[in-house]
Amino acid sequence: MKIGLALGGGGVRGLAHVPVLEALDDLGIRPSIISGTSVGAIIGALYASGMSGREIRERISRYLILKDDTWQDIVAKKSDLLKWVTAFSAGLPRGGFMKTQRFIEYLFSEIKKTTFEELNIPLLVITANYWTAEEVVFEAGDLLPALQASMAVPGVFAPVSIDDKVFIDGGVVNLVPYDHLIERTDFTIAVDVSKVRNNGHQGIPGALESVFGAFNIMQTSALAEKMKHKKPDIYIQQEIQDVRMFDFGKVADIFRQAQPAADLLKKKLNGAAISGKTV
C-alpha cells in the first residue's frame, strides 16, 4: 500500500508534526511520498532524509532552550545555540527581511543531502510564485533553495529567487498539500498545524499578530473550501493553543499539546488496518 503524508505550514506550530512522525514510526508505517508546505516542508525533508521522528525531536531540542532545561543543559547546548542564533542574525539585510539560507544550511548540515534525488522518500515542496500568483511544486534538483522558498513568510523572510522567478511561502496557495498525493497513493494522511482560533479572545491584536492572523484566516478558508471537494483519508487537526507563529520558547509546550493528535492518528490507522505497513 502506498501511503502519502502531507504536512501543513504554521510557523513554530509545525513542530507538532514531530509527534505525528513518532507515531508513524511506532506503528512501523513509512510513507511512500511526502508533501509539505513551509515548516511542513522542512520537517518533511528531515524525515525524508532518513531521520526518525525521535531523531528530529532531539535535533530540534539541541537548538532551543526548553522550559525544563537546567543550567547544565543550557551550558551543554551553548555551541549549538550560538550557531542557531548566528544562522538567523547573519541574514538580516537592510530591507528588513530575514534571510533563511544560513538557517536552512545549518539545520541540514549533518544530513549531507542537498538534492531531492538523494532523499530516501520522494518529497514535494510547495511554494508560490510571487508575480504570477501560481502554486509551484518542487520535487527535483537542489533541495535547500526550494525549502528556503517554501518558508519565505511574507513580511518576515525574504522572497527567494530560483531560475529568475520569485517565490514565497507555499501556505499562500496551499496550506496542507494533500491534494498532490491522492492520485499518487492508495491512502493519504494530512496534518494541519494552522492556528486554532479562540472565540473567547476579544482583544485587539498587535500589528504583526494582525497580519499573521489575517494570513491564517485566508489560508484556513481556502483549506475548508478544498476539503468540500477533495478530502484525505485521514485528516488530523492539531489543537495547538496560545502559540504564535514564532514562539520558539514554547517548543516543549507544542510537543505536549501535539501528543493527543498523535495518539488519535494511531487509533485511526489501527482502525484502518494499515498499522505496520511499509512501502
PDB file of C-alpha atoms in Angstrom:
ATOM      1  CA  MET A   1       0.000   0.000   0.000  1.00  0.00           C
ATOM      2  CA  LYS A   2       1.331   3.420  -0.975  1.00  0.00           C
ATOM      3  CA  ILE A   3       0.817   5.925   1.823  1.00  0.00           C
ATOM      4  CA  GLY A   4       1.096   9.676   1.297  1.00  0.00           C
ATOM      5  CA  LEU A   5       1.789  12.118   4.115  1.00  0.00           C
ATOM      6  CA  ALA A   6       1.004  15.852   3.831  1.00  0.00           C
ATOM      7  CA  LEU A   7       2.471  18.226   6.425  1.00  0.00           C
ATOM      8  CA  GLY A   8       0.985  21.709   6.617  1.00  0.00           C
ATOM      9  CA  GLY A   9       2.518  25.084   7.412  1.00  0.00           C
ATOM     10  CA  GLY A  10       2.101  27.094  10.597  1.00  0.00           C
ATOM     11  CA  GLY A  11       5.370  28.561  11.841  1.00  0.00           C
ATOM     12  CA  VAL A  12       6.753  27.096  15.046  1.00  0.00           C
ATOM     13  CA  ARG A  13       3.480  25.192  15.496  1.00  0.00           C
ATOM     14  CA  GLY A  14       4.823  22.959  12.724  1.00  0.00           C
ATOM     15  CA  LEU A  15       6.965  21.246  15.344  1.00  0.00           C
ATOM     16  CA  ALA A  16       3.707  19.494  16.237  1.00  0.00           C
ATOM     17  CA  HIS A  17       4.421  17.333  13.177  1.00  0.00           C
ATOM     18  CA  VAL A  18       7.214  15.611  15.104  1.00  0.00           C
ATOM     19  CA  PRO A  19       4.985  13.562  17.475  1.00  0.00           C
ATOM     20  CA  VAL A  20       2.964  12.532  14.405  1.00  0.00           C
ATOM     21  CA  LEU A  21       6.128  11.175  12.787  1.00  0.00           C
ATOM     22  CA  GLU A  22       6.986   9.378  16.008  1.00  0.00           C
ATOM     23  CA  ALA A  23       3.522   7.780  15.932  1.00  0.00           C
ATOM     24  CA  LEU A  24       4.126   6.518  12.393  1.00  0.00           C
ATOM     25  CA  ASP A  25       7.489   5.127  13.490  1.00  0.00           C
ATOM     26  CA  ASP A  26       5.865   3.348  16.437  1.00  0.00           C
ATOM     27  CA  LEU A  27       3.403   1.671  14.062  1.00  0.00           C
ATOM     28  CA  GLY A  28       6.103   0.747  11.556  1.00  0.00           C
ATOM     29  CA  ILE A  29       4.476   2.874   8.849  1.00  0.00           C
ATOM     30  CA  ARG A  30       6.748   4.502   6.289  1.00  0.00           C
ATOM     31  CA  PRO A  31       5.191   6.906   3.771  1.00  0.00           C
ATOM     32  CA  SER A  32       5.942   6.342   0.102  1.00  0.00           C
ATOM     33  CA  ILE A  33       5.831  10.096  -0.579  1.00  0.00           C
ATOM     34  CA  ILE A  34       5.635  13.294   1.496  1.00  0.00           C
ATOM     35  CA  SER A  35       4.320  16.734   0.570  1.00  0.00           C
ATOM     36  CA  GLY A  36       4.991  19.770   2.719  1.00  0.00           C
ATOM     37  CA  THR A  37       4.314  23.482   2.930  1.00  0.00           C
ATOM     38  CA  SER A  38       6.622  25.902   4.766  1.00  0.00           C
ATOM     39  CA  VAL A  39       7.680  24.340   8.086  1.00  0.00           C
ATOM     40  CA  GLY A  40       5.896  21.181   6.959  1.00  0.00           C
ATOM     41  CA  ALA A  41       8.354  21.013   4.063  1.00  0.00           C
ATOM     42  CA  ILE A  42      11.277  21.451   6.482  1.00  0.00           C
ATOM     43  CA  ILE A  43      10.119  18.682   8.824  1.00  0.00           C
ATOM     44  CA  GLY A  44       9.184  16.527   5.833  1.00  0.00           C
ATOM     45  CA  ALA A  45      12.640  16.933   4.312  1.00  0.00           C
ATOM     46  CA  LEU A  46      14.339  15.921   7.563  1.00  0.00           C
ATOM     47  CA  TYR A  47      12.131  12.821   7.746  1.00  0.00           C
ATOM     48  CA  ALA A  48      12.578  12.017   4.049  1.00  0.00           C
ATOM     49  CA  SER A  49      16.344  12.237   4.511  1.00  0.00           C
ATOM     50  CA  GLY A  50      16.237   9.185   6.768  1.00  0.00           C
ATOM     51  CA  MET A  51      15.854  10.710  10.231  1.00  0.00           C
ATOM     52  CA  SER A  52      13.294   9.193  12.591  1.00  0.00           C
ATOM     53  CA  GLY A  53      10.722  11.277  14.420  1.00  0.00           C
ATOM     54  CA  ARG A  54      12.682  10.836  17.629  1.00  0.00           C
ATOM     55  CA  GLU A  55      15.914  11.977  15.984  1.00  0.00           C
ATOM     56  CA  ILE A  56      14.196  15.108  14.645  1.00  0.00           C
ATOM     57  CA  ARG A  57      12.856  15.892  18.128  1.00  0.00           C
ATOM     58  CA  GLU A  58      16.329  15.500  19.638  1.00  0.00           C
ATOM     59  CA  ARG A  59      17.940  17.637  16.926  1.00  0.00           C
ATOM     60  CA  ILE A  60      15.456  20.461  17.377  1.00  0.00           C
ATOM     61  CA  SER A  61      15.752  20.309  21.174  1.00  0.00           C
ATOM     62  CA  ARG A  62      19.511  20.843  20.904  1.00  0.00           C
ATOM     63  CA  TYR A  63      18.976  24.263  19.324  1.00  0.00           C
ATOM     64  CA  LEU A  64      16.474  25.714  21.779  1.00  0.00           C
ATOM     65  CA  ILE A  65      16.282  26.447  25.489  1.00  0.00           C
ATOM     66  CA  LEU A  66      13.375  24.399  26.770  1.00  0.00           C
ATOM     67  CA  LYS A  67      11.220  25.099  29.807  1.00  0.00           C
ATOM     68  CA  ASP A  68      12.616  22.177  31.817  1.00  0.00           C
ATOM     69  CA  ASP A  69      16.288  22.733  30.912  1.00  0.00           C
ATOM     70  CA  THR A  70      18.701  23.076  33.809  1.00  0.00           C
ATOM     71  CA  TRP A  71      21.721  25.385  33.734  1.00  0.00           C
ATOM     72  CA  GLN A  72      23.824  22.329  32.963  1.00  0.00           C
ATOM     73  CA  ASP A  73      21.605  21.562  29.959  1.00  0.00           C
ATOM     74  CA  ILE A  74      21.915  25.140  28.692  1.00  0.00           C
ATOM     75  CA  VAL A  75      25.719  25.122  29.056  1.00  0.00           C
ATOM     76  CA  ALA A  76      25.877  21.807  27.191  1.00  0.00           C
ATOM     77  CA  LYS A  77      23.815  23.331  24.365  1.00  0.00           C
ATOM     78  CA  LYS A  78      25.915  26.508  24.202  1.00  0.00           C
ATOM     79  CA  SER A  79      27.702  25.699  20.957  1.00  0.00           C
ATOM     80  CA  ASP A  80      24.522  24.690  19.103  1.00  0.00           C
ATOM     81  CA  LEU A  81      22.596  27.683  20.471  1.00  0.00           C
ATOM     82  CA  LEU A  82      25.244  30.120  19.268  1.00  0.00           C
ATOM     83  CA  LYS A  83      25.249  28.572  15.795  1.00  0.00           C
ATOM     84  CA  TRP A  84      21.446  28.756  15.681  1.00  0.00           C
ATOM     85  CA  VAL A  85      21.381  32.441  16.649  1.00  0.00           C
ATOM     86  CA  THR A  86      24.166  33.207  14.180  1.00  0.00           C
ATOM     87  CA  ALA A  87      22.318  31.407  11.391  1.00  0.00           C
ATOM     88  CA  PHE A  88      19.362  33.774  11.844  1.00  0.00           C
ATOM     89  CA  SER A  89      21.058  37.046  12.760  1.00  0.00           C
ATOM     90  CA  ALA A  90      23.622  36.847   9.956  1.00  0.00           C
ATOM     91  CA  GLY A  91      20.818  37.117   7.414  1.00  0.00           C
ATOM     92  CA  LEU A  92      19.160  40.426   8.372  1.00  0.00           C
ATOM     93  CA  PRO A  93      19.572  42.731   5.351  1.00  0.00           C
ATOM     94  CA  ARG A  94      18.659  46.403   5.050  1.00  0.00           C
ATOM     95  CA  GLY A  95      15.237  45.630   3.627  1.00  0.00           C
ATOM     96  CA  GLY A  96      14.029  44.348   6.984  1.00  0.00           C
ATOM     97  CA  PHE A  97      13.507  40.745   5.884  1.00  0.00           C
ATOM     98  CA  MET A  98      15.389  37.868   7.434  1.00  0.00           C
ATOM     99  CA  LYS A  99      17.132  35.552   5.012  1.00  0.00           C
ATOM    100  CA  THR A 100      16.777  31.836   5.675  1.00  0.00           C
ATOM    101  CA  GLN A 101      19.711  30.386   3.724  1.00  0.00           C
ATOM    102  CA  ARG A 102      22.084  30.184   6.697  1.00  0.00           C
ATOM    103  CA  PHE A 103      19.341  28.770   8.904  1.00  0.00           C
ATOM    104  CA  ILE A 104      18.418  26.043   6.389  1.00  0.00           C
ATOM    105  CA  GLU A 105      22.065  25.156   5.731  1.00  0.00           C
ATOM    106  CA  TYR A 106      22.733  24.813   9.444  1.00  0.00           C
ATOM    107  CA  LEU A 107      19.648  22.703  10.110  1.00  0.00           C
ATOM    108  CA  PHE A 108      20.657  20.313   7.334  1.00  0.00           C
ATOM    109  CA  SER A 109      24.417  20.441   7.971  1.00  0.00           C
ATOM    110  CA  GLU A 110      24.599  16.932   9.419  1.00  0.00           C
ATOM    111  CA  ILE A 111      22.348  15.314   6.839  1.00  0.00           C
ATOM    112  CA  LYS A 112      24.646  15.698   3.820  1.00  0.00           C
ATOM    113  CA  LYS A 113      21.783  15.522   1.331  1.00  0.00           C
ATOM    114  CA  THR A 114      21.356  18.541  -0.886  1.00  0.00           C
ATOM    115  CA  THR A 115      19.096  17.340  -3.717  1.00  0.00           C
ATOM    116  CA  PHE A 116      15.617  15.831  -3.898  1.00  0.00           C
ATOM    117  CA  GLU A 117      17.080  12.816  -5.653  1.00  0.00           C
ATOM    118  CA  GLU A 118      19.247  11.952  -2.640  1.00  0.00           C
ATOM    119  CA  LEU A 119      16.309  11.703  -0.238  1.00  0.00           C
ATOM    120  CA  ASN A 120      15.146   8.290   0.988  1.00  0.00           C
ATOM    121  CA  ILE A 121      11.491   9.231   0.428  1.00  0.00           C
ATOM    122  CA  PRO A 122      10.205  11.350  -2.503  1.00  0.00           C
ATOM    123  CA  LEU A 123       9.311  14.862  -1.358  1.00  0.00           C
ATOM    124  CA  LEU A 124       7.077  17.571  -2.821  1.00  0.00           C
ATOM    125  CA  VAL A 125       7.817  21.113  -1.614  1.00  0.00           C
ATOM    126  CA  ILE A 126       5.039  23.660  -2.100  1.00  0.00           C
ATOM    127  CA  THR A 127       5.830  27.303  -2.940  1.00  0.00           C
ATOM    128  CA  ALA A 128       4.038  30.263  -4.508  1.00  0.00           C
ATOM    129  CA  ASN A 129       5.290  32.277  -7.475  1.00  0.00           C
ATOM    130  CA  TYR A 130       5.007  35.854  -6.242  1.00  0.00           C
ATOM    131  CA  TRP A 131       4.495  37.536  -9.620  1.00  0.00           C
ATOM    132  CA  THR A 132       2.131  35.025 -11.232  1.00  0.00           C
ATOM    133  CA  ALA A 133       0.273  34.071  -8.009  1.00  0.00           C
ATOM    134  CA  GLU A 134       0.585  30.401  -9.027  1.00  0.00           C
ATOM    135  CA  GLU A 135       1.349  27.369  -6.916  1.00  0.00           C
ATOM    136  CA  VAL A 136       4.691  25.783  -7.828  1.00  0.00           C
ATOM    137  CA  VAL A 137       5.761  22.332  -6.670  1.00  0.00           C
ATOM    138  CA  PHE A 138       9.445  21.442  -6.408  1.00  0.00           C
ATOM    139  CA  GLU A 139      10.361  17.746  -6.438  1.00  0.00           C
ATOM    140  CA  ALA A 140      13.702  17.578  -8.254  1.00  0.00           C
ATOM    141  CA  GLY A 141      17.035  19.360  -8.233  1.00  0.00           C
ATOM    142  CA  ASP A 142      18.517  21.402  -5.395  1.00  0.00           C
ATOM    143  CA  LEU A 143      16.653  20.868  -2.141  1.00  0.00           C
ATOM    144  CA  LEU A 144      17.716  23.797   0.021  1.00  0.00           C
ATOM    145  CA  PRO A 145      16.552  26.686  -2.241  1.00  0.00           C
ATOM    146  CA  ALA A 146      13.126  25.066  -2.548  1.00  0.00           C
ATOM    147  CA  LEU A 147      12.828  24.740   1.233  1.00  0.00           C
ATOM    148  CA  GLN A 148      14.009  28.306   1.664  1.00  0.00           C
ATOM    149  CA  ALA A 149      11.305  29.465  -0.749  1.00  0.00           C
ATOM    150  CA  SER A 150       8.565  27.392   0.853  1.00  0.00           C
ATOM    151  CA  MET A 151       9.123  29.027   4.266  1.00  0.00           C
ATOM    152  CA  ALA A 152       9.509  32.614   2.980  1.00  0.00           C
ATOM    153  CA  VAL A 153       6.647  34.006   5.087  1.00  0.00           C
ATOM    154  CA  PRO A 154       5.575  37.363   3.607  1.00  0.00           C
ATOM    155  CA  GLY A 155       6.784  40.294   5.666  1.00  0.00           C
ATOM    156  CA  VAL A 156       9.231  38.204   7.697  1.00  0.00           C
ATOM    157  CA  PHE A 157      11.517  36.145   5.484  1.00  0.00           C
ATOM    158  CA  ALA A 158      12.920  37.428   2.212  1.00  0.00           C
ATOM    159  CA  PRO A 159      11.389  36.082  -1.026  1.00  0.00           C
ATOM    160  CA  VAL A 160      13.646  33.628  -2.840  1.00  0.00           C
ATOM    161  CA  SER A 161      14.794  33.799  -6.459  1.00  0.00           C
ATOM    162  CA  ILE A 162      15.149  30.497  -8.333  1.00  0.00           C
ATOM    163  CA  ASP A 163      15.805  30.459 -12.085  1.00  0.00           C
ATOM    164  CA  ASP A 164      14.870  34.153 -12.331  1.00  0.00           C
ATOM    165  CA  LYS A 165      11.487  33.567 -10.672  1.00  0.00           C
ATOM    166  CA  VAL A 166      10.500  34.898  -7.240  1.00  0.00           C
ATOM    167  CA  PHE A 167       8.933  32.562  -4.697  1.00  0.00           C
ATOM    168  CA  ILE A 168       7.290  32.971  -1.296  1.00  0.00           C
ATOM    169  CA  ASP A 169       5.733  30.759   1.391  1.00  0.00           C
ATOM    170  CA  GLY A 170       3.677  27.924  -0.055  1.00  0.00           C
ATOM    171  CA  GLY A 171       0.986  28.488   2.562  1.00  0.00           C
ATOM    172  CA  VAL A 172      -0.261  31.401   0.483  1.00  0.00           C
ATOM    173  CA  VAL A 173      -1.605  28.931  -2.080  1.00  0.00           C
ATOM    174  CA  ASN A 174      -1.810  25.524  -0.371  1.00  0.00           C
ATOM    175  CA  LEU A 175      -1.666  25.253   3.404  1.00  0.00           C
ATOM    176  CA  VAL A 176      -1.961  21.442   3.671  1.00  0.00           C
ATOM    177  CA  PRO A 177      -0.965  19.946   0.298  1.00  0.00           C
ATOM    178  CA  TYR A 178      -2.620  16.519   0.486  1.00  0.00           C
ATOM    179  CA  ASP A 179      -4.254  17.029  -2.926  1.00  0.00           C
ATOM    180  CA  HIS A 180      -0.925  16.346  -4.652  1.00  0.00           C
ATOM    181  CA  LEU A 181      -0.810  12.876  -3.093  1.00  0.00           C
ATOM    182  CA  ILE A 182      -4.282  11.499  -3.801  1.00  0.00           C
ATOM    183  CA  GLU A 183      -3.524  10.361  -7.365  1.00  0.00           C
ATOM    184  CA  ARG A 184      -0.073   9.060  -6.421  1.00  0.00           C
ATOM    185  CA  THR A 185      -1.002   6.925  -3.420  1.00  0.00           C
ATOM    186  CA  ASP A 186      -3.581   4.486  -2.066  1.00  0.00           C
ATOM    187  CA  PHE A 187      -4.032   6.223   1.287  1.00  0.00           C
ATOM    188  CA  THR A 188      -3.422   9.830   2.330  1.00  0.00           C
ATOM    189  CA  ILE A 189      -2.758  11.371   5.747  1.00  0.00           C
ATOM    190  CA  ALA A 190      -2.983  15.159   6.147  1.00  0.00           C
ATOM    191  CA  VAL A 191      -1.775  17.044   9.222  1.00  0.00           C
ATOM    192  CA  ASP A 192      -2.924  20.630   9.791  1.00  0.00           C
ATOM    193  CA  VAL A 193      -0.975  22.773  12.299  1.00  0.00           C
ATOM    194  CA  SER A 194      -2.528  26.141  11.453  1.00  0.00           C
ATOM    195  CA  LYS A 195      -3.656  28.436  14.230  1.00  0.00           C
ATOM    196  CA  VAL A 196      -6.677  27.328  16.219  1.00  0.00           C
ATOM    197  CA  ARG A 197      -8.878  30.374  16.798  1.00  0.00           C
ATOM    198  CA  ASN A 198     -10.105  31.001  20.325  1.00  0.00           C
ATOM    199  CA  ASN A 199     -13.548  32.602  20.277  1.00  0.00           C
ATOM    200  CA  GLY A 200     -13.059  33.652  23.883  1.00  0.00           C
ATOM    201  CA  HIS A 201     -10.396  36.182  22.901  1.00  0.00           C
ATOM    202  CA  GLN A 202     -11.934  39.583  22.187  1.00  0.00           C
ATOM    203  CA  GLY A 203      -8.932  41.901  22.497  1.00  0.00           C
ATOM    204  CA  ILE A 204      -7.387  43.868  19.643  1.00  0.00           C
ATOM    205  CA  PRO A 205      -4.231  42.107  18.368  1.00  0.00           C
ATOM    206  CA  GLY A 206      -0.930  43.876  17.780  1.00  0.00           C
ATOM    207  CA  ALA A 207       0.190  44.961  14.323  1.00  0.00           C
ATOM    208  CA  LEU A 208       2.279  41.885  13.491  1.00  0.00           C
ATOM    209  CA  GLU A 209      -0.244  39.498  15.024  1.00  0.00           C
ATOM    210  CA  SER A 210      -2.967  41.161  12.924  1.00  0.00           C
ATOM    211  CA  VAL A 211      -1.023  40.454   9.728  1.00  0.00           C
ATOM    212  CA  PHE A 212      -0.332  36.839  10.650  1.00  0.00           C
ATOM    213  CA  GLY A 213      -3.915  36.376  11.837  1.00  0.00           C
ATOM    214  CA  ALA A 214      -5.392  37.686   8.596  1.00  0.00           C
ATOM    215  CA  PHE A 215      -2.972  35.500   6.649  1.00  0.00           C
ATOM    216  CA  ASN A 216      -4.167  32.491   8.653  1.00  0.00           C
ATOM    217  CA  ILE A 217      -7.854  33.306   8.097  1.00  0.00           C
ATOM    218  CA  MET A 218      -7.332  33.303   4.322  1.00  0.00           C
ATOM    219  CA  GLN A 219      -5.350  30.065   4.473  1.00  0.00           C
ATOM    220  CA  THR A 220      -7.877  28.168   6.554  1.00  0.00           C
ATOM    221  CA  SER A 221     -10.779  29.416   4.435  1.00  0.00           C
ATOM    222  CA  ALA A 222      -9.079  28.110   1.292  1.00  0.00           C
ATOM    223  CA  LEU A 223      -8.376  24.785   3.013  1.00  0.00           C
ATOM    224  CA  ALA A 224     -12.009  24.454   4.128  1.00  0.00           C
ATOM    225  CA  GLU A 225     -13.167  25.041   0.549  1.00  0.00           C
ATOM    226  CA  LYS A 226     -10.749  22.425  -0.770  1.00  0.00           C
ATOM    227  CA  MET A 227     -11.973  19.924   1.827  1.00  0.00           C
ATOM    228  CA  LYS A 228     -15.504  20.256   0.434  1.00  0.00           C
ATOM    229  CA  HIS A 229     -14.384  18.792  -2.892  1.00  0.00           C
ATOM    230  CA  LYS A 230     -11.474  16.508  -2.089  1.00  0.00           C
ATOM    231  CA  LYS A 231     -10.601  15.001   1.285  1.00  0.00           C
ATOM    232  CA  PRO A 232      -7.645  12.949   2.532  1.00  0.00           C
ATOM    233  CA  ASP A 233      -8.321   9.523   4.055  1.00  0.00           C
ATOM    234  CA  ILE A 234      -7.201  10.801   7.466  1.00  0.00           C
ATOM    235  CA  TYR A 235      -7.211  14.463   8.443  1.00  0.00           C
ATOM    236  CA  ILE A 236      -5.557  15.476  11.718  1.00  0.00           C
ATOM    237  CA  GLN A 237      -6.160  18.979  13.081  1.00  0.00           C
ATOM    238  CA  GLN A 238      -3.566  19.833  15.716  1.00  0.00           C
ATOM    239  CA  GLU A 239      -5.142  21.722  18.632  1.00  0.00           C
ATOM    240  CA  ILE A 240      -2.172  23.945  19.487  1.00  0.00           C
ATOM    241  CA  GLN A 241      -3.405  26.786  21.687  1.00  0.00           C
ATOM    242  CA  ASP A 242      -1.764  30.083  22.656  1.00  0.00           C
ATOM    243  CA  VAL A 243       1.313  29.695  20.457  1.00  0.00           C
ATOM    244  CA  ARG A 244       2.161  32.434  17.977  1.00  0.00           C
ATOM    245  CA  MET A 245       3.900  31.789  14.684  1.00  0.00           C
ATOM    246  CA  PHE A 246       7.412  32.370  16.069  1.00  0.00           C
ATOM    247  CA  ASP A 247       7.055  31.417  19.746  1.00  0.00           C
ATOM    248  CA  PHE A 248      10.224  29.303  19.772  1.00  0.00           C
ATOM    249  CA  GLY A 249      10.250  29.414  23.572  1.00  0.00           C
ATOM    250  CA  LYS A 250       7.170  27.166  23.659  1.00  0.00           C
ATOM    251  CA  VAL A 251       8.616  24.113  21.922  1.00  0.00           C
ATOM    252  CA  ALA A 252       8.104  21.801  24.891  1.00  0.00           C
ATOM    253  CA  ASP A 253       4.505  23.021  25.172  1.00  0.00           C
ATOM    254  CA  ILE A 254       3.951  22.366  21.469  1.00  0.00           C
ATOM    255  CA  PHE A 255       5.220  18.796  21.795  1.00  0.00           C
ATOM    256  CA  ARG A 256       2.930  18.285  24.815  1.00  0.00           C
ATOM    257  CA  GLN A 257      -0.141  19.701  23.075  1.00  0.00           C
ATOM    258  CA  ALA A 258       0.564  17.673  19.933  1.00  0.00           C
ATOM    259  CA  GLN A 259       0.553  14.298  21.671  1.00  0.00           C
ATOM    260  CA  PRO A 260      -3.251  13.792  21.713  1.00  0.00           C
ATOM    261  CA  ALA A 261      -3.356  14.251  17.929  1.00  0.00           C
ATOM    262  CA  ALA A 262      -0.529  11.736  17.519  1.00  0.00           C
ATOM    263  CA  ASP A 263      -2.445   9.272  19.695  1.00  0.00           C
ATOM    264  CA  LEU A 264      -5.591   9.888  17.638  1.00  0.00           C
ATOM    265  CA  LEU A 265      -3.648   9.190  14.442  1.00  0.00           C
ATOM    266  CA  LYS A 266      -2.500   5.860  15.875  1.00  0.00           C
ATOM    267  CA  LYS A 267      -6.098   4.966  16.694  1.00  0.00           C
ATOM    268  CA  LYS A 268      -7.309   5.896  13.215  1.00  0.00           C
ATOM    269  CA  LEU A 269      -4.517   3.998  11.495  1.00  0.00           C
ATOM    270  CA  ASN A 270      -5.179   0.902  13.568  1.00  0.00           C
ATOM    271  CA  GLY A 271      -8.862   1.251  12.688  1.00  0.00           C
ATOM    272  CA  ALA A 272      -7.968   1.494   9.014  1.00  0.00           C
ATOM    273  CA  ALA A 273      -5.956  -1.735   9.360  1.00  0.00           C
ATOM    274  CA  ILE A 274      -2.761  -0.327   7.858  1.00  0.00           C
ATOM    275  CA  SER A 275      -0.626  -0.411  11.003  1.00  0.00           C
ATOM    276  CA  GLY A 276       2.759  -1.925  10.246  1.00  0.00           C
ATOM    277  CA  LYS A 277       2.523  -1.233   6.525  1.00  0.00           C
ATOM    278  CA  THR A 278       5.679  -0.202   4.708  1.00  0.00           C
ATOM    279  CA  VAL A 279       6.284   0.832   1.130  1.00  0.00           C
TER     280      VAL A 279
END
